[in-house]
Amino acid sequence: MAAVRAPSHPRRRRPARYGALALLRHGLSGRDWPRAWPESPLRGRYDVVIVGGGVHGLAAAYYLAVNHGITDVAVLDQGYIGGGGSGRSTAILRSNYLTPEGVRFYDRSMQLYRTLAADLDYNVMFSRRGHLTLAHNDSSLRTMRWRAEVNQLQGVDSEVIDPAEVKRLVPYLDTSAHPRYPILGALYHPPGGIIRHDAVVWGYARAAAARGVSIHQDTEVTGIDVAVHSEGGGKVRGVRTTEGDIATPVVLNATAGWSTLVAAMAGVRLPIATFPLQAAVTEPVRPFLHAVVVSGTLHVYVSQTDRGELVFGASVDPFAAYSTRGTLEFAEGLASHVIELMPALSKMRLLRQWSGLCDMTPDFSPIMGGTEVEGFYVDVGWGTYGFKAGPVSGEAMAKTIASGQPPEIIAAFALDRFTAGTLVGEKGAAAVGH
Ligand SMILES: Cc1cc2nc3c(=O)[nH]c(=O)nc-3n(C[C@H](O)[C@H](O)[C@H](O)COP(=O)(O)OP(=O)(O)OC[C@H]3O[C@@H](n4cnc5c(N)ncnc54)[C@H](O)[C@@H]3O)c2cc1C
């Protein structure tokens, strides 16, 4: 794989600081804030074109600029940045996965998230509050023990706790023996939490643009030009867009729910099916829920935002589709399951529900790295769990593009694992808890 060389003088523009002093100065002066990033005309050539302005595409652009000095980069989005899965995510962060490869990978993202606000000069509202995955039967209790062991071996803080400890952490949970599915214990992961998803996207966009990356919204990629080799495979030459053609030797596909459509433009097939995932939010109430709670058996999870709303989610809809409509079945199922867990919530009102697209792989792990087409990279297969991986994926994909080789941390997630049969099975840790 070819590496992209950094220019000797990367372009830099200093963005307005978002510190307390600047806030005070702007408040007193009544002046408008400057644009978070400048608009620039789309050029006919870039060193790197990133398709998809979600957390993954923007993080890759940011780390290309910051870690490798590669700034001749365009991020293209068919809509607005964060308008895909990133802006629809319930933004749960955790690293308590099932496989050593998964735990190591997501834990690196947690490390990057911890300092992200300072790194980006943007308040991303990371709230570390603990994450509980409830076990309602013996087999899920066994899986929780397994996950706790794998987590601890990788240095990640997770343990199995009993119902009394669950009750102490979340007093509103019904831990009695009465429910249809009594709570037998839980996997407790103290570093887990939530974050403000829009802020992460905007923070990466602003910081990448400040280092010279161009961001183009309303710019749909409609084709990818590949010079086909006679012996098979090929080499990327450029992309076609609704705003004009661009020559480039490197294209990164970071389009989540649309990833198979964009890969097909380069002649690359991905083992991915696209499913809708729904979520919902209630009216705000006084803070009472200080942990993220997931129940795989009841297909539901819940957290409380800093504004007091309860955010609920579930597993993907049962049919592959590109629809982003909310359904009554989802709202009904969700409400009955949540009330089973926390009967006191029966009087709360749902304000809104929404849906996003998830690109599901057979092993519930992502696909990252190069493809049989030289210069065509993928960062896809993010299913229902990709928001938390934005920083580590951006860092790893930037390194892959800059050096031509994937770093060790994503080696297990290569596309060829599906032909080699070396799957990274994460279904037990990623089917409901995102
Ligand atoms: C309801 C819901 C809840 C979720 N909850 C969580 C959670 O709690 N924790 C977690 O870790 N993950 C969660 N996820 C998953 C997570 O949101 C996604 O995996 C992640 O946001 C994917 O980010 P991305 O940058 O790869 O893709 P996206 O944010 O989807 O960005 C892809 C972008 O590509 C653009 N695009 C597509 N095709 C083209 C084209 N041809 N040309 C140009 N642009 C194109 C789209 O407009 C889109 O903006 C959730 C997802 C949903 C839907």
Tab-separated table of C-alpha atoms and ligand atoms in Angstrom:
chain	number	residue	atom	x	y	z
A	1	MET	CA	0.000	0.000	0.000
A	2	ALA	CA	1.250	3.488	-0.866
A	3	ALA	CA	1.877	5.984	1.909
A	4	VAL	CA	0.798	9.646	1.716
A	5	ARG	CA	3.649	12.117	2.320
A	6	ALA	CA	3.137	15.185	4.489
A	7	PRO	CA	3.779	18.567	2.849
A	8	SER	CA	6.830	20.345	4.257
A	9	HIS	CA	4.709	23.299	5.511
A	10	PRO	CA	1.245	22.206	6.651
A	11	ARG	CA	-1.306	25.040	6.404
A	12	ARG	CA	-2.584	26.354	9.733
A	13	ARG	CA	-5.334	28.756	10.697
A	14	ARG	CA	-5.791	29.695	14.328
A	15	PRO	CA	-9.419	29.216	15.436
A	16	ALA	CA	-11.058	31.457	18.052
A	17	ARG	CA	-10.467	29.989	21.531
A	18	TYR	CA	-13.561	28.752	23.362
A	19	GLY	CA	-12.215	29.382	26.891
A	20	ALA	CA	-14.018	31.165	29.748
A	21	LEU	CA	-12.338	34.508	28.976
A	22	ALA	CA	-13.407	34.418	25.328
A	23	LEU	CA	-16.948	33.540	26.424
A	24	LEU	CA	-17.019	36.534	28.774
A	25	ARG	CA	-15.555	38.876	26.134
A	26	HIS	CA	-18.116	37.817	23.538
A	27	GLY	CA	-20.963	38.016	26.031
A	28	LEU	CA	-20.041	41.585	26.969
A	29	SER	CA	-19.334	42.796	23.433
A	30	GLY	CA	-22.474	41.237	21.916
A	31	ARG	CA	-20.431	40.335	18.827
A	32	ASP	CA	-21.240	37.156	16.909
A	33	TRP	CA	-18.855	34.249	17.195
A	34	PRO	CA	-16.795	33.668	14.045
A	35	ARG	CA	-17.727	30.605	11.970
A	36	ALA	CA	-16.424	27.419	13.588
A	37	TRP	CA	-14.653	26.556	10.314
A	38	PRO	CA	-14.311	28.464	7.050
A	39	GLU	CA	-16.121	27.524	3.848
A	40	SER	CA	-13.737	26.868	0.985
A	41	PRO	CA	-14.448	26.070	-2.675
A	42	LEU	CA	-14.129	22.412	-3.676
A	43	ARG	CA	-10.852	21.905	-5.515
A	44	GLY	CA	-10.129	19.452	-8.335
A	45	ARG	CA	-7.418	17.561	-6.448
A	46	TYR	CA	-6.626	16.467	-2.871
A	47	ASP	CA	-4.043	14.094	-1.408
A	48	VAL	CA	-6.810	12.346	0.565
A	49	VAL	CA	-10.598	12.348	0.147
A	50	ILE	CA	-12.674	11.148	3.093
A	51	VAL	CA	-16.244	10.178	2.256
A	52	GLY	CA	-18.480	10.702	5.283
A	53	GLY	CA	-18.532	13.594	7.755
A	54	GLY	CA	-19.434	11.621	10.863
A	55	VAL	CA	-17.225	11.132	13.898
A	56	HIS	CA	-15.084	8.574	12.038
A	57	GLY	CA	-14.370	10.614	8.909
A	58	LEU	CA	-13.712	13.808	10.858
A	59	ALA	CA	-11.523	12.101	13.459
A	60	ALA	CA	-9.435	10.522	10.675
A	61	ALA	CA	-9.021	13.965	9.073
A	62	TYR	CA	-8.017	15.504	12.402
A	63	TYR	CA	-5.394	12.831	13.220
A	64	LEU	CA	-4.030	12.919	9.639
A	65	ALA	CA	-3.354	16.619	10.185
A	66	VAL	CA	-2.215	16.539	13.816
A	67	ASN	CA	-0.251	13.291	13.982
A	68	HIS	CA	1.098	13.117	10.419
A	69	GLY	CA	1.049	16.673	9.047
A	70	ILE	CA	-1.179	15.576	6.129
A	71	THR	CA	-3.553	18.488	5.584
A	72	ASP	CA	-4.441	18.375	1.893
A	73	VAL	CA	-7.557	16.475	2.869
A	74	ALA	CA	-11.222	16.934	1.885
A	75	VAL	CA	-14.060	15.535	3.985
A	76	LEU	CA	-17.220	15.195	1.880
A	77	ASP	CA	-20.712	14.639	3.210
A	78	GLN	CA	-23.884	14.225	1.200
A	79	GLY	CA	-25.809	16.075	3.930
A	80	TYR	CA	-24.566	17.933	7.007
A	81	ILE	CA	-21.765	16.764	9.261
A	82	GLY	CA	-23.010	14.504	12.035
A	83	GLY	CA	-26.308	14.005	10.173
A	84	GLY	CA	-25.758	10.231	9.899
A	85	GLY	CA	-25.351	7.792	12.765
A	86	SER	CA	-23.123	10.156	14.735
A	87	GLY	CA	-25.865	12.714	15.376
A	88	ARG	CA	-28.408	9.964	16.149
A	89	SER	CA	-26.243	8.019	18.556
A	90	THR	CA	-27.104	7.646	22.223
A	91	ALA	CA	-23.365	8.216	22.754
A	92	ILE	CA	-22.614	5.532	25.321
A	93	LEU	CA	-18.901	5.013	25.891
A	94	ARG	CA	-17.415	1.829	27.319
A	95	SER	CA	-14.688	-0.720	26.667
A	96	ASN	CA	-16.079	-3.818	28.438
A	97	TYR	CA	-16.114	-5.991	25.318
A	98	LEU	CA	-15.713	-9.747	24.997
A	99	THR	CA	-12.557	-10.331	22.953
A	100	PRO	CA	-9.043	-9.138	23.914
A	101	GLU	CA	-8.761	-7.403	20.494
A	102	GLY	CA	-12.041	-5.548	21.077
A	103	VAL	CA	-11.268	-4.572	24.687
A	104	ARG	CA	-7.804	-3.191	23.797
A	105	PHE	CA	-9.184	-1.266	20.849
A	106	TYR	CA	-12.152	0.368	22.601
A	107	ASP	CA	-10.041	1.108	25.666
A	108	ARG	CA	-7.666	3.203	23.551
A	109	SER	CA	-10.720	5.218	22.452
A	110	MET	CA	-11.702	5.772	26.091
A	111	GLN	CA	-8.188	7.091	26.751
A	112	LEU	CA	-8.482	9.533	23.846
A	113	TYR	CA	-11.977	10.605	24.931
A	114	ARG	CA	-10.717	11.467	28.414
A	115	THR	CA	-8.532	14.317	27.109
A	116	LEU	CA	-10.576	15.168	24.018
A	117	ALA	CA	-12.135	18.375	25.371
A	118	ALA	CA	-8.680	19.831	26.059
A	119	ASP	CA	-7.174	18.462	22.832
A	120	LEU	CA	-9.942	19.978	20.674
A	121	ASP	CA	-10.601	23.086	22.812
A	122	TYR	CA	-14.256	22.057	22.783
A	123	ASN	CA	-16.452	20.974	25.678
A	124	VAL	CA	-17.515	17.467	24.639
A	125	MET	CA	-19.279	16.879	27.987
A	126	PHE	CA	-17.752	13.484	28.722
A	127	SER	CA	-19.522	12.153	31.794
A	128	ARG	CA	-17.942	9.086	33.361
A	129	ARG	CA	-20.690	7.498	35.449
A	130	GLY	CA	-20.378	3.720	35.371
A	131	HIS	CA	-22.047	1.176	33.097
A	132	LEU	CA	-24.151	-1.791	34.247
A	133	THR	CA	-25.075	-4.753	32.034
A	134	LEU	CA	-27.768	-6.696	33.860
A	135	ALA	CA	-27.879	-10.492	33.936
A	136	HIS	CA	-31.350	-12.046	34.201
A	137	ASN	CA	-30.377	-15.706	33.816
A	138	ASP	CA	-27.485	-18.093	34.450
A	139	SER	CA	-26.134	-18.022	30.926
A	140	SER	CA	-25.863	-14.232	30.811
A	141	LEU	CA	-24.272	-14.259	34.267
A	142	ARG	CA	-21.678	-16.663	32.840
A	143	THR	CA	-21.042	-14.309	29.886
A	144	MET	CA	-20.648	-11.375	32.322
A	145	ARG	CA	-18.021	-13.332	34.292
A	146	TRP	CA	-16.223	-14.150	31.058
A	147	ARG	CA	-16.243	-10.503	30.012
A	148	ALA	CA	-15.037	-9.381	33.445
A	149	GLU	CA	-12.092	-11.811	33.233
A	150	VAL	CA	-11.124	-10.684	29.711
A	151	ASN	CA	-11.485	-7.025	30.730
A	152	GLN	CA	-9.335	-7.421	33.837
A	153	LEU	CA	-6.631	-9.254	31.893
A	154	GLN	CA	-6.500	-6.253	29.551
A	155	GLY	CA	-6.296	-3.838	32.502
A	156	VAL	CA	-9.900	-2.631	32.098
A	157	ASP	CA	-11.967	-2.039	35.225
A	158	SER	CA	-14.980	-4.452	35.172
A	159	GLU	CA	-16.438	-6.831	37.745
A	160	VAL	CA	-19.552	-8.897	38.336
A	161	ILE	CA	-21.695	-7.544	41.177
A	162	ASP	CA	-24.691	-9.002	43.039
A	163	PRO	CA	-28.297	-7.640	43.098
A	164	ALA	CA	-27.748	-5.811	46.402
A	165	GLU	CA	-24.845	-3.853	44.895
A	166	VAL	CA	-26.918	-3.200	41.747
A	167	LYS	CA	-29.657	-1.762	43.979
A	168	ARG	CA	-27.147	0.422	45.797
A	169	LEU	CA	-25.901	1.890	42.503
A	170	VAL	CA	-29.370	2.286	40.912
A	171	PRO	CA	-32.039	2.354	43.657
A	172	TYR	CA	-34.899	2.704	41.147
A	173	LEU	CA	-34.238	-0.728	39.598
A	174	ASP	CA	-36.610	-3.483	40.696
A	175	THR	CA	-34.175	-6.044	42.090
A	176	SER	CA	-36.886	-8.106	43.829
A	177	ALA	CA	-37.762	-11.672	42.803
A	178	HIS	CA	-41.157	-10.533	41.386
A	179	PRO	CA	-40.369	-9.421	37.773
A	180	ARG	CA	-40.690	-11.792	34.824
A	181	TYR	CA	-36.885	-11.629	34.479
A	182	PRO	CA	-35.396	-11.029	37.961
A	183	ILE	CA	-31.965	-9.352	38.137
A	184	LEU	CA	-29.372	-11.965	39.205
A	185	GLY	CA	-26.342	-9.666	39.005
A	186	ALA	CA	-24.577	-7.336	36.603
A	187	LEU	CA	-21.313	-6.600	34.872
A	188	TYR	CA	-20.219	-3.294	36.414
A	189	HIS	CA	-17.794	-1.170	34.383
A	190	PRO	CA	-16.981	2.059	36.296
A	191	PRO	CA	-15.156	3.872	33.409
A	192	GLY	CA	-18.250	3.750	31.142
A	193	GLY	CA	-20.326	6.852	30.538
A	194	ILE	CA	-21.901	9.171	28.025
A	195	ILE	CA	-20.766	12.150	25.950
A	196	ARG	CA	-22.333	14.934	23.890
A	197	HIS	CA	-22.280	13.424	20.372
A	198	ASP	CA	-22.757	16.682	18.397
A	199	ALA	CA	-19.968	18.356	20.321
A	200	VAL	CA	-17.554	15.543	19.459
A	201	VAL	CA	-18.376	15.862	15.750
A	202	TRP	CA	-18.192	19.664	15.730
A	203	GLY	CA	-15.038	19.667	17.851
A	204	TYR	CA	-13.212	17.356	15.439
A	205	ALA	CA	-14.472	19.337	12.431
A	206	ARG	CA	-13.358	22.659	13.849
A	207	ALA	CA	-9.945	21.388	14.965
A	208	ALA	CA	-9.308	19.593	11.638
A	209	ALA	CA	-10.337	22.672	9.634
A	210	ALA	CA	-8.044	24.828	11.757
A	211	ARG	CA	-5.154	22.711	10.501
A	212	GLY	CA	-6.103	23.042	6.837
A	213	VAL	CA	-8.601	20.216	6.221
A	214	SER	CA	-11.511	21.258	3.917
A	215	ILE	CA	-15.004	20.208	4.916
A	216	HIS	CA	-17.689	20.088	2.223
A	217	GLN	CA	-21.291	19.497	3.207
A	218	ASP	CA	-24.051	18.823	0.645
A	219	THR	CA	-21.453	17.091	-1.520
A	220	GLU	CA	-22.474	13.555	-2.402
A	221	VAL	CA	-19.954	11.114	-3.837
A	222	THR	CA	-21.641	9.473	-6.814
A	223	GLY	CA	-18.751	7.432	-8.222
A	224	ILE	CA	-15.158	6.358	-7.615
A	225	ASP	CA	-12.709	6.162	-10.518
A	226	VAL	CA	-10.461	3.114	-10.362
A	227	ALA	CA	-7.724	2.232	-12.850
A	228	VAL	CA	-8.325	-1.512	-13.173
A	229	HIS	CA	-5.213	-3.732	-13.234
A	230	SER	CA	-5.144	-6.531	-15.807
A	231	GLU	CA	-4.173	-9.049	-13.050
A	232	GLY	CA	-7.180	-8.004	-10.877
A	233	GLY	CA	-7.714	-5.253	-8.293
A	234	GLY	CA	-6.970	-1.671	-9.253
A	235	LYS	CA	-5.848	1.759	-8.058
A	236	VAL	CA	-7.948	4.748	-7.005
A	237	ARG	CA	-7.746	7.766	-9.317
A	238	GLY	CA	-10.489	10.022	-8.024
A	239	VAL	CA	-14.101	10.527	-7.016
A	240	ARG	CA	-17.101	11.989	-8.784
A	241	THR	CA	-19.392	14.194	-6.736
A	242	THR	CA	-22.536	16.255	-7.185
A	243	GLU	CA	-20.259	19.339	-6.996
A	244	GLY	CA	-17.632	18.179	-9.511
A	245	ASP	CA	-14.887	15.590	-10.015
A	246	ILE	CA	-11.852	15.309	-7.730
A	247	ALA	CA	-8.551	13.614	-8.547
A	248	THR	CA	-7.012	11.790	-5.577
A	249	PRO	CA	-4.875	8.712	-4.939
A	250	VAL	CA	-6.532	7.964	-1.576
A	251	VAL	CA	-10.196	7.547	-0.642
A	252	LEU	CA	-11.388	6.616	2.843
A	253	ASN	CA	-14.907	5.184	3.037
A	254	ALA	CA	-16.303	6.285	6.433
A	255	THR	CA	-19.990	6.174	5.569
A	256	ALA	CA	-21.411	3.716	8.164
A	257	GLY	CA	-24.987	2.878	7.053
A	258	TRP	CA	-24.134	3.665	3.416
A	259	SER	CA	-20.777	1.859	3.408
A	260	THR	CA	-21.718	-0.960	1.023
A	261	LEU	CA	-23.063	1.514	-1.556
A	262	VAL	CA	-19.851	3.567	-1.519
A	263	ALA	CA	-17.614	0.464	-1.528
A	264	ALA	CA	-19.508	-0.871	-4.546
A	265	MET	CA	-18.517	2.332	-6.431
A	266	ALA	CA	-14.910	1.105	-6.156
A	267	GLY	CA	-15.920	-2.465	-7.015
A	268	VAL	CA	-15.347	-3.669	-3.422
A	269	ARG	CA	-17.859	-6.017	-1.778
A	270	LEU	CA	-18.362	-5.870	1.985
A	271	PRO	CA	-20.029	-8.542	4.172
A	272	ILE	CA	-22.441	-5.996	5.637
A	273	ALA	CA	-26.233	-5.676	5.896
A	274	THR	CA	-27.881	-2.386	6.863
A	275	PHE	CA	-30.479	-2.262	9.646
A	276	PRO	CA	-32.336	0.652	11.264
A	277	LEU	CA	-31.745	1.290	14.961
A	278	GLN	CA	-34.225	3.347	16.965
A	279	ALA	CA	-33.884	5.393	20.135
A	280	ALA	CA	-36.116	7.685	22.187
A	281	VAL	CA	-35.932	10.453	24.771
A	282	THR	CA	-38.269	11.549	27.583
A	283	GLU	CA	-39.093	14.899	29.109
A	284	PRO	CA	-36.394	16.084	31.564
A	285	VAL	CA	-36.664	15.199	35.258
A	286	ARG	CA	-34.436	15.733	38.286
A	287	PRO	CA	-31.205	13.667	38.114
A	288	PHE	CA	-31.792	10.241	39.696
A	289	LEU	CA	-30.039	7.771	37.391
A	290	HIS	CA	-26.285	7.978	37.840
A	291	ALA	CA	-25.226	4.967	35.734
A	292	VAL	CA	-25.902	3.613	32.248
A	293	VAL	CA	-28.139	0.518	32.552
A	294	VAL	CA	-28.380	-2.184	29.863
A	295	SER	CA	-30.576	-5.280	29.805
A	296	GLY	CA	-29.812	-7.685	26.962
A	297	THR	CA	-32.727	-9.942	27.888
A	298	LEU	CA	-35.242	-7.076	27.787
A	299	HIS	CA	-33.572	-5.504	24.720
A	300	VAL	CA	-33.319	-2.082	26.306
A	301	TYR	CA	-30.802	0.390	27.736
A	302	VAL	CA	-31.200	3.724	29.491
A	303	SER	CA	-29.107	6.672	30.646
A	304	GLN	CA	-29.937	10.149	31.941
A	305	THR	CA	-28.459	13.204	30.226
A	306	ASP	CA	-27.036	16.195	32.073
A	307	ARG	CA	-30.258	18.029	31.152
A	308	GLY	CA	-32.314	15.336	32.899
A	309	GLU	CA	-33.869	13.535	29.910
A	310	LEU	CA	-33.858	9.740	29.893
A	311	VAL	CA	-32.393	8.357	26.674
A	312	PHE	CA	-33.516	4.848	25.704
A	313	GLY	CA	-32.353	2.461	23.043
A	314	ALA	CA	-32.693	-1.152	22.016
A	315	SER	CA	-31.329	-3.630	19.479
A	316	VAL	CA	-31.704	-3.066	15.718
A	317	ASP	CA	-35.063	-3.449	13.959
A	318	PRO	CA	-35.661	-7.037	12.848
A	319	PHE	CA	-35.486	-6.319	9.080
A	320	ALA	CA	-32.648	-5.007	6.914
A	321	ALA	CA	-33.765	-1.620	5.511
A	322	TYR	CA	-32.699	1.943	4.737
A	323	SER	CA	-35.729	3.432	6.491
A	324	THR	CA	-35.184	5.993	9.257
A	325	ARG	CA	-38.802	6.162	10.456
A	326	GLY	CA	-39.687	5.575	14.079
A	327	THR	CA	-42.305	2.863	14.710
A	328	LEU	CA	-45.078	2.446	17.270
A	329	GLU	CA	-44.000	-1.160	17.927
A	330	PHE	CA	-40.616	0.129	19.077
A	331	ALA	CA	-42.127	2.728	21.441
A	332	GLU	CA	-44.573	0.183	22.901
A	333	GLY	CA	-41.950	-2.534	23.418
A	334	LEU	CA	-39.510	-0.060	24.891
A	335	ALA	CA	-42.027	1.385	27.355
A	336	SER	CA	-43.145	-2.001	28.640
A	337	HIS	CA	-39.572	-3.235	29.096
A	338	VAL	CA	-38.380	-0.065	30.804
A	339	ILE	CA	-41.296	-0.145	33.248
A	340	GLU	CA	-40.496	-3.766	34.019
A	341	LEU	CA	-37.003	-2.667	35.034
A	342	MET	CA	-37.988	0.577	36.793
A	343	PRO	CA	-41.713	0.604	37.652
A	344	ALA	CA	-41.447	4.189	38.979
A	345	LEU	CA	-41.002	5.473	35.411
A	346	SER	CA	-44.566	4.615	34.391
A	347	LYS	CA	-45.703	8.269	34.560
A	348	MET	CA	-42.911	9.690	32.396
A	349	ARG	CA	-43.682	10.961	28.908
A	350	LEU	CA	-41.686	10.134	25.785
A	351	LEU	CA	-40.880	13.340	23.904
A	352	ARG	CA	-39.322	12.062	20.731
A	353	GLN	CA	-38.068	8.969	18.943
A	354	TRP	CA	-35.741	8.645	15.974
A	355	SER	CA	-33.823	6.124	13.932
A	356	GLY	CA	-30.468	5.751	12.177
A	357	LEU	CA	-28.775	3.255	9.870
A	358	CYS	CA	-26.368	0.614	11.157
A	359	ASP	CA	-24.009	-1.427	8.997
A	360	MET	CA	-23.886	-4.837	10.662
A	361	THR	CA	-21.056	-7.338	10.093
A	362	PRO	CA	-21.418	-11.087	10.792
A	363	ASP	CA	-19.173	-10.938	13.898
A	364	PHE	CA	-20.330	-7.566	15.333
A	365	SER	CA	-16.830	-6.105	14.851
A	366	PRO	CA	-15.749	-3.352	12.443
A	367	ILE	CA	-13.862	-3.636	9.159
A	368	MET	CA	-10.816	-1.364	8.988
A	369	GLY	CA	-7.840	-1.020	6.674
A	370	GLY	CA	-7.007	-1.398	3.005
A	371	THR	CA	-8.870	-3.303	0.289
A	372	GLU	CA	-7.963	-5.049	-2.963
A	373	VAL	CA	-8.149	-1.597	-4.628
A	374	GLU	CA	-4.940	0.333	-3.921
A	375	GLY	CA	-5.705	3.638	-2.224
A	376	PHE	CA	-9.250	2.626	-1.248
A	377	TYR	CA	-9.516	2.289	2.534
A	378	VAL	CA	-12.495	1.321	4.669
A	379	ASP	CA	-13.487	2.271	8.210
A	380	VAL	CA	-16.901	0.635	8.295
A	381	GLY	CA	-19.034	-2.063	9.936
A	382	TRP	CA	-19.725	0.156	12.919
A	383	GLY	CA	-23.120	-1.351	13.586
A	384	THR	CA	-24.735	-0.011	16.723
A	385	TYR	CA	-21.478	0.594	18.614
A	386	GLY	CA	-19.254	2.846	16.512
A	387	PHE	CA	-19.603	6.214	18.191
A	388	LYS	CA	-17.330	5.267	21.070
A	389	ALA	CA	-14.707	4.115	18.562
A	390	GLY	CA	-14.455	7.431	16.697
A	391	PRO	CA	-11.163	8.615	18.255
A	392	VAL	CA	-9.238	5.326	18.075
A	393	SER	CA	-10.494	4.616	14.552
A	394	GLY	CA	-9.534	8.089	13.396
A	395	GLU	CA	-6.101	7.693	14.922
A	396	ALA	CA	-5.578	4.213	13.446
A	397	MET	CA	-6.930	5.031	9.973
A	398	ALA	CA	-4.782	8.175	9.813
A	399	LYS	CA	-1.748	6.019	10.602
A	400	THR	CA	-2.766	3.436	8.004
A	401	ILE	CA	-3.087	6.101	5.306
A	402	ALA	CA	0.098	7.918	6.303
A	403	SER	CA	2.275	4.805	6.476
A	404	GLY	CA	0.485	2.460	4.089
A	405	GLN	CA	0.278	-0.166	6.868
A	406	PRO	CA	-2.458	-0.726	9.479
A	407	PRO	CA	-1.180	-0.428	13.076
A	408	GLU	CA	-1.317	-3.466	15.349
A	409	ILE	CA	-4.398	-2.196	17.215
A	410	ILE	CA	-6.632	-2.734	14.140
A	411	ALA	CA	-4.820	-5.724	12.610
A	412	ALA	CA	-7.602	-8.110	13.740
A	413	PHE	CA	-10.300	-6.057	11.967
A	414	ALA	CA	-9.008	-6.423	8.386
A	415	LEU	CA	-11.493	-7.219	5.608
A	416	ASP	CA	-9.722	-10.477	4.739
A	417	ARG	CA	-10.681	-12.024	8.118
A	418	PHE	CA	-13.941	-13.101	6.467
A	419	THR	CA	-12.060	-15.204	3.904
A	420	ALA	CA	-9.413	-16.350	6.406
A	421	GLY	CA	-12.107	-17.328	8.945
A	422	THR	CA	-10.515	-15.315	11.782
A	423	LEU	CA	-13.654	-13.576	12.999
A	424	VAL	CA	-13.658	-11.342	16.112
A	425	GLY	CA	-16.955	-12.433	17.704
A	426	GLU	CA	-18.398	-9.570	19.767
A	427	LYS	CA	-22.110	-10.431	19.598
A	428	GLY	CA	-22.184	-11.288	23.316
A	429	ALA	CA	-21.041	-7.747	24.180
A	430	ALA	CA	-22.527	-5.632	21.388
A	431	ALA	CA	-25.998	-6.866	20.432
A	432	VAL	CA	-28.014	-4.570	22.741
A	433	GLY	CA	-25.551	-2.549	24.812
A	434	HIS	CA	-24.040	-0.138	22.320
B	1	LIG	C1	-30.098	5.273	17.420
B	1	LIG	C2	-28.633	4.975	17.490
B	1	LIG	C3	-28.001	4.853	18.719
B	1	LIG	C4	-26.639	4.566	18.790
B	1	LIG	N1	-26.040	4.511	20.006
B	1	LIG	C5	-24.698	4.305	20.098
B	1	LIG	C6	-24.053	4.343	21.371
B	1	LIG	O1	-24.686	4.555	22.400
B	1	LIG	N2	-22.703	4.158	21.411
B	1	LIG	C7	-21.968	3.916	20.283
B	1	LIG	O2	-20.747	3.731	20.392
B	1	LIG	N3	-22.560	3.885	19.058
B	1	LIG	C8	-23.896	4.078	18.931
B	1	LIG	N4	-24.526	4.055	17.708
B	1	LIG	C9	-23.737	3.757	16.519
B	1	LIG	C10	-22.984	4.988	16.066
B	1	LIG	O3	-23.844	6.091	16.022
B	1	LIG	C11	-22.352	4.774	14.684
B	1	LIG	O4	-21.678	3.536	14.632
B	1	LIG	C12	-21.337	5.868	14.399
B	1	LIG	O5	-21.890	7.139	14.628
B	1	LIG	C13	-20.841	5.778	12.971
B	1	LIG	O6	-20.094	6.923	12.726
B	1	LIG	P1	-19.521	7.190	11.274
B	1	LIG	O7	-18.762	8.448	11.334
B	1	LIG	O8	-18.832	5.969	10.785
B	1	LIG	O9	-20.837	7.320	10.360
B	1	LIG	P2	-21.971	8.427	10.274
B	1	LIG	O10	-22.018	9.301	11.451
B	1	LIG	O11	-23.217	7.717	9.864
B	1	LIG	O12	-21.451	9.316	9.079
B	1	LIG	C14	-21.455	8.821	7.772
B	1	LIG	C15	-21.742	9.989	6.870
B	1	LIG	O13	-21.547	9.564	5.525
B	1	LIG	C16	-22.368	10.364	4.722
B	1	LIG	N5	-22.503	9.733	3.409
B	1	LIG	C17	-23.098	8.553	3.114
B	1	LIG	N6	-23.012	8.298	1.797
B	1	LIG	C18	-22.342	9.342	1.237
B	1	LIG	C19	-21.948	9.670	-0.093
B	1	LIG	N7	-22.228	8.874	-1.125
B	1	LIG	N8	-21.291	10.837	-0.294
B	1	LIG	C20	-20.993	11.663	0.745
B	1	LIG	N9	-21.363	11.407	2.020
B	1	LIG	C21	-22.016	10.255	2.269
B	1	LIG	C22	-23.662	10.464	5.512
B	1	LIG	O14	-24.410	11.605	5.160
B	1	LIG	C23	-23.165	10.502	6.956
B	1	LIG	O15	-23.154	11.819	7.504
B	1	LIG	C24	-25.888	4.356	17.599
B	1	LIG	C25	-26.521	4.471	16.343
B	1	LIG	C26	-27.874	4.797	16.288
B	1	LIG	C27	-28.528	4.926	14.940
